[in-house]
């Protein structure tokens, strides 16, 4: 792969608090490559918002380095840092638009800061309004816009100075699911069209699934896991990842006496109704106790727990297991603590 | 009642010239005092917000000291302020009485009040908006001039109306200095010389001016506020 656009090395961030130092982030190492859509997911309080603010130095890391586009941000003067920030757009959960300015004026704002000529700024702002599908709202004030529309203006504003990176801090958390999807599609489209790197901070799995290629899971101030979305979500290794992938504690009735098996779908299984074919082929009924699968990039990922009735004999049981193995579905016996994670 | 109104009319007719003149003086005092109070109050208010612990350029010790100074000035009763800073008034205006001599202590009393009004208006701005400006690479100066002041515009206008009416109230006390204006007339003629109708007329005029300023400030503020439409 080519040179990362953002490189975070051994980043550490703590805040002074009443009881000494409160650690916000520890040992953070991340490489983010140009053009990718990178997700950072974690529960609230995990430190993800602090992390995104460390990327553009809104928060100064206590130690460690952030290298953006070849520049170590900690070595920059205030002025140089302001300049560097113009290459990093940012959008927020609460949109943070200027309430006393129209949509068009809001988009012109970063260009005013950068010292762009007025006519040029207005022309660019109109272009951007078109890009985010808001051409007819240029004179509307934020209070006249819906949440989704405000976020569109905020995206246009963040793109005004032609940034290389777009940081999204819980950008869809204040929006309803339909609007969320529309905004995510817009981000995806922009990333593709402009070749811009997008970093998405969220606590919602669905957001990551929808548009991210790679993901980092942040838990308790450290990065628990990093990898492609398909990898991380189909076989969550760390406890933290499992908690996110399967958010609700799904306690199931006690099946300890029964034969319960966990089937893991990792995207390689054939596209056929595996379970019903298995039942017909092995002539053995099974009980689906729980299932949690999702489709990522066209492949099925997730797991399912099936229970095989006690009266099924060993031979039939073996047939089932062999059948599943042939279908590239890994199977493990679940003895206790029947919890989907 | 009718008799009372009649006497008010008669007094007005008799003293029309004086009343008009002193209304003018009152407005002159209030306008200039408000202007100068804002001249000092705006930067002070901005500095109070910017250097606060959670401000964009934290300087906690300096902020505390400035805060104490502002509070000290605010806690001196206006009547005493007049006498306390008399020497300064002399230096600035060359006189210790008259409208101009009233303006100096008024500014001393009102500027810290204005600073607090500005501070509270600026504090109303959502920090997220300031953070957004920072993320775009705005300097602190740009944040003050392009975000904090314009975004709190409507609130600053309401504050200005409050400041002007408060200063009008204080200015009435300046009768002690022979400062001129409606308050002066009310005290000298109405109170000391028992010309009650004249006092009532002055009071009525003060009430009207206060109403106009307050109402106008509020209306302009609401009209200019883009959050409300």
Short mmCIF file of N, CA and C in Angstrom, two decimals, chain A residues 185-324:
data_model
loop_
_atom_site.label_atom_id
_atom_site.label_comp_id
_atom_site.label_asym_id
_atom_site.label_seq_id
_atom_site.Cartn_x
_atom_site.Cartn_y
_atom_site.Cartn_z
N UNK A 185 -24.44 7.67 2.42
CA UNK A 185 -24.25 7.50 0.98
C UNK A 185 -23.57 8.70 0.36
N UNK A 186 -23.95 9.87 0.87
CA UNK A 186 -23.33 11.10 0.37
C UNK A 186 -21.83 11.07 0.67
N UNK A 187 -21.48 10.66 1.87
CA UNK A 187 -20.06 10.61 2.26
C UNK A 187 -19.30 9.61 1.37
N UNK A 188 -19.95 8.49 1.14
CA UNK A 188 -19.33 7.46 0.31
C UNK A 188 -19.07 8.00 -1.10
N UNK A 189 -20.10 8.66 -1.60
CA UNK A 189 -20.04 9.22 -2.94
C UNK A 189 -18.93 10.27 -3.04
N UNK A 190 -18.87 11.13 -2.03
CA UNK A 190 -17.86 12.18 -2.01
C UNK A 190 -16.46 11.58 -1.95
N UNK A 191 -16.32 10.59 -1.11
CA UNK A 191 -15.01 9.93 -0.97
C UNK A 191 -14.56 9.36 -2.31
N UNK A 192 -15.51 8.76 -2.99
CA UNK A 192 -15.17 8.14 -4.28
C UNK A 192 -14.86 9.20 -5.33
N UNK A 193 -15.72 10.22 -5.37
CA UNK A 193 -15.58 11.23 -6.42
C UNK A 193 -14.37 12.12 -6.24
N UNK A 194 -14.13 12.51 -4.98
CA UNK A 194 -13.05 13.47 -4.74
C UNK A 194 -11.78 12.78 -4.26
N UNK A 195 -11.85 11.48 -4.03
CA UNK A 195 -10.67 10.76 -3.56
C UNK A 195 -10.25 11.17 -2.17
N UNK A 196 -11.21 11.66 -1.41
CA UNK A 196 -10.91 12.18 -0.08
C UNK A 196 -10.94 11.04 0.95
N UNK A 197 -10.06 11.14 1.92
CA UNK A 197 -10.03 10.14 2.99
C UNK A 197 -11.08 10.53 4.03
N UNK A 198 -11.88 9.56 4.44
CA UNK A 198 -12.93 9.87 5.41
C UNK A 198 -12.69 9.06 6.68
N UNK A 199 -12.71 9.73 7.80
CA UNK A 199 -12.57 9.03 9.08
C UNK A 199 -13.87 9.22 9.83
N UNK A 200 -14.47 8.09 10.19
CA UNK A 200 -15.79 8.14 10.80
C UNK A 200 -15.73 7.64 12.23
N UNK A 201 -16.16 8.49 13.13
CA UNK A 201 -16.23 8.13 14.53
C UNK A 201 -17.69 7.83 14.83
N UNK A 202 -17.96 6.70 15.42
CA UNK A 202 -19.35 6.39 15.70
C UNK A 202 -19.45 5.37 16.82
N UNK A 203 -20.65 5.23 17.35
CA UNK A 203 -20.88 4.13 18.29
C UNK A 203 -21.85 3.13 17.66
N UNK A 204 -22.21 3.40 16.40
CA UNK A 204 -23.20 2.55 15.75
C UNK A 204 -22.56 1.60 14.74
N UNK A 205 -22.75 0.33 14.98
CA UNK A 205 -22.25 -0.70 14.07
C UNK A 205 -22.73 -0.48 12.65
N UNK A 206 -24.01 -0.13 12.54
CA UNK A 206 -24.62 -0.04 11.22
C UNK A 206 -23.88 0.96 10.34
N UNK A 207 -23.40 2.03 10.95
CA UNK A 207 -22.70 3.07 10.21
C UNK A 207 -21.42 2.49 9.60
N UNK A 208 -20.69 1.76 10.43
CA UNK A 208 -19.43 1.17 9.97
C UNK A 208 -19.71 0.18 8.84
N UNK A 209 -20.70 -0.67 9.07
CA UNK A 209 -21.05 -1.68 8.07
C UNK A 209 -21.42 -1.06 6.74
N UNK A 210 -22.14 0.06 6.85
CA UNK A 210 -22.65 0.68 5.65
C UNK A 210 -21.55 1.22 4.73
N UNK A 211 -20.55 1.88 5.30
CA UNK A 211 -19.62 2.53 4.38
C UNK A 211 -18.13 2.31 4.61
N UNK A 212 -17.75 1.77 5.76
CA UNK A 212 -16.31 1.72 6.04
C UNK A 212 -15.64 0.51 5.40
N UNK A 213 -14.37 0.70 5.04
CA UNK A 213 -13.59 -0.43 4.55
C UNK A 213 -12.78 -1.04 5.69
N UNK A 214 -12.17 -0.18 6.48
CA UNK A 214 -11.44 -0.69 7.63
C UNK A 214 -11.99 -0.05 8.90
N UNK A 215 -11.74 -0.71 10.02
CA UNK A 215 -12.30 -0.24 11.27
C UNK A 215 -11.30 -0.46 12.41
N UNK A 216 -11.32 0.44 13.35
CA UNK A 216 -10.58 0.24 14.59
C UNK A 216 -11.58 0.26 15.72
N UNK A 217 -11.43 -0.70 16.61
CA UNK A 217 -12.34 -0.74 17.75
C UNK A 217 -11.60 -0.18 18.95
N UNK A 218 -12.20 0.83 19.53
CA UNK A 218 -11.54 1.46 20.66
C UNK A 218 -12.36 1.16 21.91
N UNK A 219 -11.66 0.69 22.91
CA UNK A 219 -12.35 0.29 24.12
C UNK A 219 -11.47 0.63 25.31
N UNK A 220 -12.08 1.31 26.28
CA UNK A 220 -11.33 1.58 27.49
C UNK A 220 -10.00 2.26 27.17
N UNK A 221 -10.03 3.23 26.31
CA UNK A 221 -8.87 4.09 25.99
C UNK A 221 -7.81 3.46 25.10
N UNK A 222 -7.97 2.19 24.75
CA UNK A 222 -6.97 1.60 23.85
C UNK A 222 -7.66 1.05 22.61
N UNK A 223 -6.86 0.80 21.57
CA UNK A 223 -7.43 0.19 20.38
C UNK A 223 -7.41 -1.33 20.57
N UNK A 224 -8.59 -1.91 20.59
CA UNK A 224 -8.68 -3.34 20.87
C UNK A 224 -8.38 -4.15 19.61
N UNK A 225 -8.85 -3.69 18.49
CA UNK A 225 -8.71 -4.45 17.26
C UNK A 225 -8.73 -3.50 16.07
N UNK A 226 -7.97 -3.83 15.03
CA UNK A 226 -8.03 -3.07 13.79
C UNK A 226 -8.06 -4.07 12.65
N UNK A 227 -8.74 -3.76 11.59
CA UNK A 227 -8.74 -4.66 10.44
C UNK A 227 -9.82 -4.26 9.47
N UNK A 228 -9.99 -5.09 8.44
CA UNK A 228 -11.07 -4.79 7.51
C UNK A 228 -12.39 -5.06 8.22
N UNK A 229 -13.41 -4.36 7.77
CA UNK A 229 -14.70 -4.49 8.42
C UNK A 229 -15.18 -5.94 8.38
N UNK A 230 -14.99 -6.59 7.23
CA UNK A 230 -15.45 -7.97 7.09
C UNK A 230 -14.75 -8.87 8.11
N UNK A 231 -13.44 -8.73 8.24
CA UNK A 231 -12.69 -9.55 9.19
C UNK A 231 -13.12 -9.33 10.62
N UNK A 232 -13.10 -8.09 10.99
CA UNK A 232 -13.33 -7.77 12.40
C UNK A 232 -14.73 -8.16 12.83
N UNK A 233 -15.70 -7.94 11.94
CA UNK A 233 -17.07 -8.21 12.36
C UNK A 233 -17.48 -9.67 12.22
N UNK A 234 -16.82 -10.40 11.35
CA UNK A 234 -17.25 -11.79 11.22
C UNK A 234 -16.62 -12.65 12.31
N UNK A 235 -15.40 -12.33 12.69
CA UNK A 235 -14.78 -13.08 13.76
C UNK A 235 -14.23 -12.14 14.81
N UNK A 236 -15.12 -11.57 15.58
CA UNK A 236 -14.63 -10.65 16.59
C UNK A 236 -13.74 -11.40 17.59
N UNK A 237 -12.52 -10.95 17.74
CA UNK A 237 -11.60 -11.64 18.63
C UNK A 237 -11.70 -11.11 20.06
N UNK A 238 -11.73 -9.80 20.14
CA UNK A 238 -11.66 -9.21 21.47
C UNK A 238 -13.04 -9.09 22.09
N UNK A 239 -13.04 -9.12 23.39
CA UNK A 239 -14.26 -8.98 24.18
C UNK A 239 -15.00 -7.69 23.77
N UNK A 240 -14.23 -6.62 23.61
CA UNK A 240 -14.83 -5.32 23.30
C UNK A 240 -15.55 -5.37 21.96
N UNK A 241 -14.94 -6.04 20.99
CA UNK A 241 -15.53 -6.14 19.67
C UNK A 241 -16.83 -6.92 19.75
N UNK A 242 -16.78 -8.00 20.51
CA UNK A 242 -17.98 -8.82 20.64
C UNK A 242 -19.11 -8.01 21.25
N UNK A 243 -18.77 -7.23 22.22
CA UNK A 243 -19.81 -6.41 22.86
C UNK A 243 -20.46 -5.46 21.86
N UNK A 244 -19.65 -4.96 20.92
CA UNK A 244 -20.18 -4.03 19.93
C UNK A 244 -20.96 -4.75 18.85
N UNK A 245 -20.41 -5.89 18.42
CA UNK A 245 -21.05 -6.62 17.34
C UNK A 245 -22.37 -7.21 17.82
N UNK A 246 -22.39 -7.65 19.06
CA UNK A 246 -23.62 -8.21 19.63
C UNK A 246 -23.97 -7.41 20.86
N UNK A 247 -24.56 -6.25 20.64
CA UNK A 247 -24.69 -5.31 21.74
C UNK A 247 -25.55 -5.80 22.91
N UNK A 248 -26.69 -6.41 22.62
CA UNK A 248 -27.54 -6.79 23.75
C UNK A 248 -27.05 -8.09 24.34
N UNK A 249 -27.06 -8.10 25.59
CA UNK A 249 -26.73 -9.32 26.32
C UNK A 249 -27.85 -10.30 26.02
N UNK A 250 -27.56 -11.30 25.21
CA UNK A 250 -28.64 -12.21 24.82
C UNK A 250 -28.54 -13.51 25.59
N UNK A 251 -29.05 -13.51 26.74
CA UNK A 251 -29.05 -14.72 27.57
C UNK A 251 -30.13 -15.65 27.02
N UNK A 252 -29.75 -16.85 26.84
CA UNK A 252 -30.71 -17.80 26.30
C UNK A 252 -31.06 -18.81 27.39
N UNK A 253 -32.16 -19.50 27.21
CA UNK A 253 -32.51 -20.53 28.19
C UNK A 253 -31.37 -21.56 28.30
N UNK A 254 -31.36 -22.23 29.37
CA UNK A 254 -30.28 -23.18 29.63
C UNK A 254 -30.47 -24.44 28.79
N UNK A 255 -29.52 -24.62 27.88
CA UNK A 255 -29.62 -25.80 27.00
C UNK A 255 -28.52 -26.79 27.30
N UNK A 256 -27.97 -26.68 28.48
CA UNK A 256 -26.76 -27.44 28.75
C UNK A 256 -26.94 -28.95 28.51
N UNK A 257 -28.16 -29.40 28.77
CA UNK A 257 -28.37 -30.83 28.61
C UNK A 257 -28.43 -31.20 27.12
N UNK A 258 -28.82 -30.20 26.33
CA UNK A 258 -29.02 -30.52 24.91
C UNK A 258 -27.73 -30.38 24.12
N UNK A 259 -27.78 -30.84 22.89
CA UNK A 259 -26.63 -30.68 22.00
C UNK A 259 -26.78 -29.38 21.25
N UNK A 260 -26.00 -28.41 21.66
CA UNK A 260 -26.07 -27.14 20.97
C UNK A 260 -24.77 -26.90 20.21
N UNK A 261 -24.94 -26.38 19.01
CA UNK A 261 -23.76 -26.12 18.19
C UNK A 261 -23.81 -24.68 17.68
N UNK A 262 -22.64 -24.11 17.64
CA UNK A 262 -22.55 -22.76 17.11
C UNK A 262 -22.02 -22.85 15.69
N UNK A 263 -22.74 -22.32 14.74
CA UNK A 263 -22.28 -22.29 13.35
C UNK A 263 -21.77 -20.90 13.04
N UNK A 264 -20.59 -20.84 12.48
CA UNK A 264 -20.02 -19.52 12.18
C UNK A 264 -19.97 -19.29 10.68
N UNK A 265 -20.63 -18.27 10.24
CA UNK A 265 -20.62 -17.91 8.82
C UNK A 265 -19.57 -16.82 8.62
N UNK A 266 -18.57 -17.11 7.81
CA UNK A 266 -17.51 -16.12 7.64
C UNK A 266 -17.44 -15.61 6.21
N UNK A 267 -18.54 -15.71 5.52
CA UNK A 267 -18.57 -15.14 4.17
C UNK A 267 -18.19 -16.14 3.09
N UNK A 268 -17.69 -17.31 3.48
CA UNK A 268 -17.27 -18.26 2.46
C UNK A 268 -18.36 -19.29 2.15
N UNK A 269 -19.38 -19.32 2.97
CA UNK A 269 -20.43 -20.32 2.77
C UNK A 269 -21.13 -20.11 1.43
N UNK A 270 -21.55 -21.24 0.85
CA UNK A 270 -22.24 -21.16 -0.44
C UNK A 270 -23.54 -20.38 -0.26
N UNK A 271 -23.97 -19.74 -1.36
CA UNK A 271 -25.21 -18.97 -1.28
C UNK A 271 -26.39 -19.89 -1.53
N UNK A 272 -26.73 -20.65 -0.53
CA UNK A 272 -27.87 -21.53 -0.65
C UNK A 272 -28.52 -21.62 0.72
N UNK A 273 -29.73 -22.07 0.78
CA UNK A 273 -30.35 -22.21 2.10
C UNK A 273 -29.73 -23.39 2.85
N UNK A 274 -28.62 -23.14 3.50
CA UNK A 274 -27.82 -24.21 4.08
C UNK A 274 -28.58 -25.06 5.09
N UNK A 275 -29.27 -24.38 5.98
CA UNK A 275 -29.90 -25.11 7.08
C UNK A 275 -31.03 -26.01 6.58
N UNK A 276 -31.87 -25.47 5.73
CA UNK A 276 -32.99 -26.30 5.28
C UNK A 276 -32.49 -27.45 4.41
N UNK A 277 -31.48 -27.20 3.59
CA UNK A 277 -30.91 -28.30 2.81
C UNK A 277 -30.32 -29.38 3.73
N UNK A 278 -29.70 -28.91 4.80
CA UNK A 278 -29.10 -29.85 5.75
C UNK A 278 -30.17 -30.73 6.38
N UNK A 279 -31.26 -30.09 6.77
CA UNK A 279 -32.33 -30.84 7.42
C UNK A 279 -32.89 -31.89 6.48
N UNK A 280 -33.05 -31.49 5.21
CA UNK A 280 -33.61 -32.44 4.25
C UNK A 280 -32.62 -33.56 3.95
N UNK A 281 -31.37 -33.16 3.83
CA UNK A 281 -30.38 -34.16 3.46
C UNK A 281 -30.11 -35.15 4.58
N UNK A 282 -30.02 -34.64 5.80
CA UNK A 282 -29.68 -35.51 6.93
C UNK A 282 -30.93 -36.10 7.58
N UNK A 283 -32.06 -35.64 7.10
CA UNK A 283 -33.35 -36.10 7.62
C UNK A 283 -33.43 -36.01 9.15
N UNK A 284 -32.85 -34.94 9.64
CA UNK A 284 -32.88 -34.73 11.08
C UNK A 284 -33.37 -33.32 11.35
N UNK A 285 -34.39 -33.21 12.15
CA UNK A 285 -34.85 -31.86 12.47
C UNK A 285 -33.89 -31.17 13.45
N UNK A 286 -33.68 -29.92 13.27
CA UNK A 286 -32.89 -29.18 14.27
C UNK A 286 -33.68 -27.96 14.71
N UNK A 287 -33.28 -27.48 15.83
CA UNK A 287 -33.95 -26.34 16.42
C UNK A 287 -33.01 -25.14 16.33
N UNK A 288 -33.46 -24.08 15.67
CA UNK A 288 -32.60 -22.89 15.63
C UNK A 288 -32.87 -22.10 16.90
N UNK A 289 -31.87 -22.05 17.76
CA UNK A 289 -32.03 -21.42 19.06
C UNK A 289 -31.83 -19.91 18.97
N UNK A 290 -30.83 -19.56 18.19
CA UNK A 290 -30.55 -18.14 18.05
C UNK A 290 -29.77 -17.92 16.77
N UNK A 291 -29.92 -16.77 16.21
CA UNK A 291 -29.17 -16.48 15.00
C UNK A 291 -28.90 -14.99 14.94
N UNK A 292 -27.74 -14.67 14.49
CA UNK A 292 -27.42 -13.26 14.29
C UNK A 292 -26.46 -13.17 13.12
N UNK A 293 -27.01 -12.97 11.97
CA UNK A 293 -26.15 -12.87 10.79
C UNK A 293 -26.41 -11.54 10.12
N UNK A 294 -25.41 -11.11 9.39
CA UNK A 294 -25.61 -9.87 8.64
C UNK A 294 -24.88 -10.00 7.31
N UNK A 295 -25.30 -9.23 6.36
CA UNK A 295 -24.70 -9.30 5.03
C UNK A 295 -23.78 -8.11 4.86
N UNK A 296 -22.50 -8.40 4.67
CA UNK A 296 -21.52 -7.33 4.45
C UNK A 296 -20.90 -7.55 3.09
N UNK A 297 -20.99 -6.56 2.26
CA UNK A 297 -20.46 -6.63 0.90
C UNK A 297 -20.91 -7.92 0.20
N UNK A 298 -22.15 -8.28 0.39
CA UNK A 298 -22.72 -9.42 -0.33
C UNK A 298 -22.49 -10.77 0.31
N UNK A 299 -21.65 -10.84 1.33
CA UNK A 299 -21.37 -12.13 1.96
C UNK A 299 -22.05 -12.19 3.33
N UNK A 300 -22.38 -13.41 3.71
CA UNK A 300 -23.04 -13.57 5.00
C UNK A 300 -22.01 -13.77 6.11
N UNK A 301 -22.18 -13.01 7.14
CA UNK A 301 -21.32 -13.14 8.31
C UNK A 301 -22.18 -13.29 9.53
N UNK A 302 -21.63 -13.96 10.55
CA UNK A 302 -22.36 -14.03 11.79
C UNK A 302 -22.42 -15.44 12.30
N UNK A 303 -23.34 -15.66 13.18
CA UNK A 303 -23.41 -16.99 13.75
C UNK A 303 -24.83 -17.39 14.07
N UNK A 304 -24.96 -18.67 14.30
CA UNK A 304 -26.27 -19.23 14.55
C UNK A 304 -26.06 -20.37 15.53
N UNK A 305 -27.01 -20.53 16.43
CA UNK A 305 -26.88 -21.66 17.35
C UNK A 305 -28.04 -22.60 17.09
N UNK A 306 -27.68 -23.83 16.81
CA UNK A 306 -28.74 -24.81 16.57
C UNK A 306 -28.69 -25.88 17.66
N UNK A 307 -29.85 -26.42 17.94
CA UNK A 307 -29.92 -27.47 18.94
C UNK A 307 -30.38 -28.74 18.24
N UNK A 308 -29.67 -29.81 18.53
CA UNK A 308 -30.04 -31.08 17.92
C UNK A 308 -30.74 -31.92 18.98
N UNK A 309 -31.92 -32.33 18.69
CA UNK A 309 -32.72 -33.06 19.70
C UNK A 309 -31.96 -34.25 20.28
N UNK A 310 -32.25 -34.57 21.54
CA UNK A 310 -31.56 -35.64 22.25
C UNK A 310 -31.70 -37.00 21.57
N UNK A 311 -32.88 -37.23 20.95
CA UNK A 311 -33.12 -38.56 20.39
C UNK A 311 -32.33 -38.83 19.11
N UNK A 312 -31.65 -37.78 18.60
CA UNK A 312 -30.85 -38.00 17.39
C UNK A 312 -29.63 -38.83 17.73
N UNK A 313 -29.40 -39.86 16.95
CA UNK A 313 -28.28 -40.73 17.31
C UNK A 313 -26.95 -40.18 16.79
N UNK A 314 -25.90 -40.78 17.24
CA UNK A 314 -24.55 -40.33 16.93
C UNK A 314 -24.28 -40.25 15.43
N UNK A 315 -24.82 -41.24 14.70
CA UNK A 315 -24.54 -41.28 13.27
C UNK A 315 -25.11 -40.04 12.57
N UNK A 316 -26.39 -39.78 12.90
CA UNK A 316 -27.01 -38.61 12.28
C UNK A 316 -26.30 -37.33 12.67
N UNK A 317 -25.87 -37.31 13.89
CA UNK A 317 -25.16 -36.13 14.37
C UNK A 317 -23.89 -35.92 13.56
N UNK A 318 -23.17 -37.02 13.37
CA UNK A 318 -21.94 -36.93 12.57
C UNK A 318 -22.24 -36.45 11.15
N UNK A 319 -23.36 -36.96 10.60
CA UNK A 319 -23.71 -36.55 9.24
C UNK A 319 -23.93 -35.05 9.16
N UNK A 320 -24.58 -34.54 10.17
CA UNK A 320 -24.81 -33.08 10.19
C UNK A 320 -23.50 -32.33 10.22
N UNK A 321 -22.62 -32.77 11.10
CA UNK A 321 -21.36 -32.05 11.25
C UNK A 321 -20.53 -32.09 9.96
N UNK A 322 -20.52 -33.26 9.34
CA UNK A 322 -19.77 -33.39 8.10
C UNK A 322 -20.39 -32.52 7.01
N UNK A 323 -21.72 -32.52 6.98
CA UNK A 323 -22.41 -31.71 5.98
C UNK A 323 -22.01 -30.24 6.11
N UNK A 324 -22.04 -29.77 7.32
CA UNK A 324 -21.71 -28.36 7.55
C UNK A 324 -20.26 -28.06 7.18
#
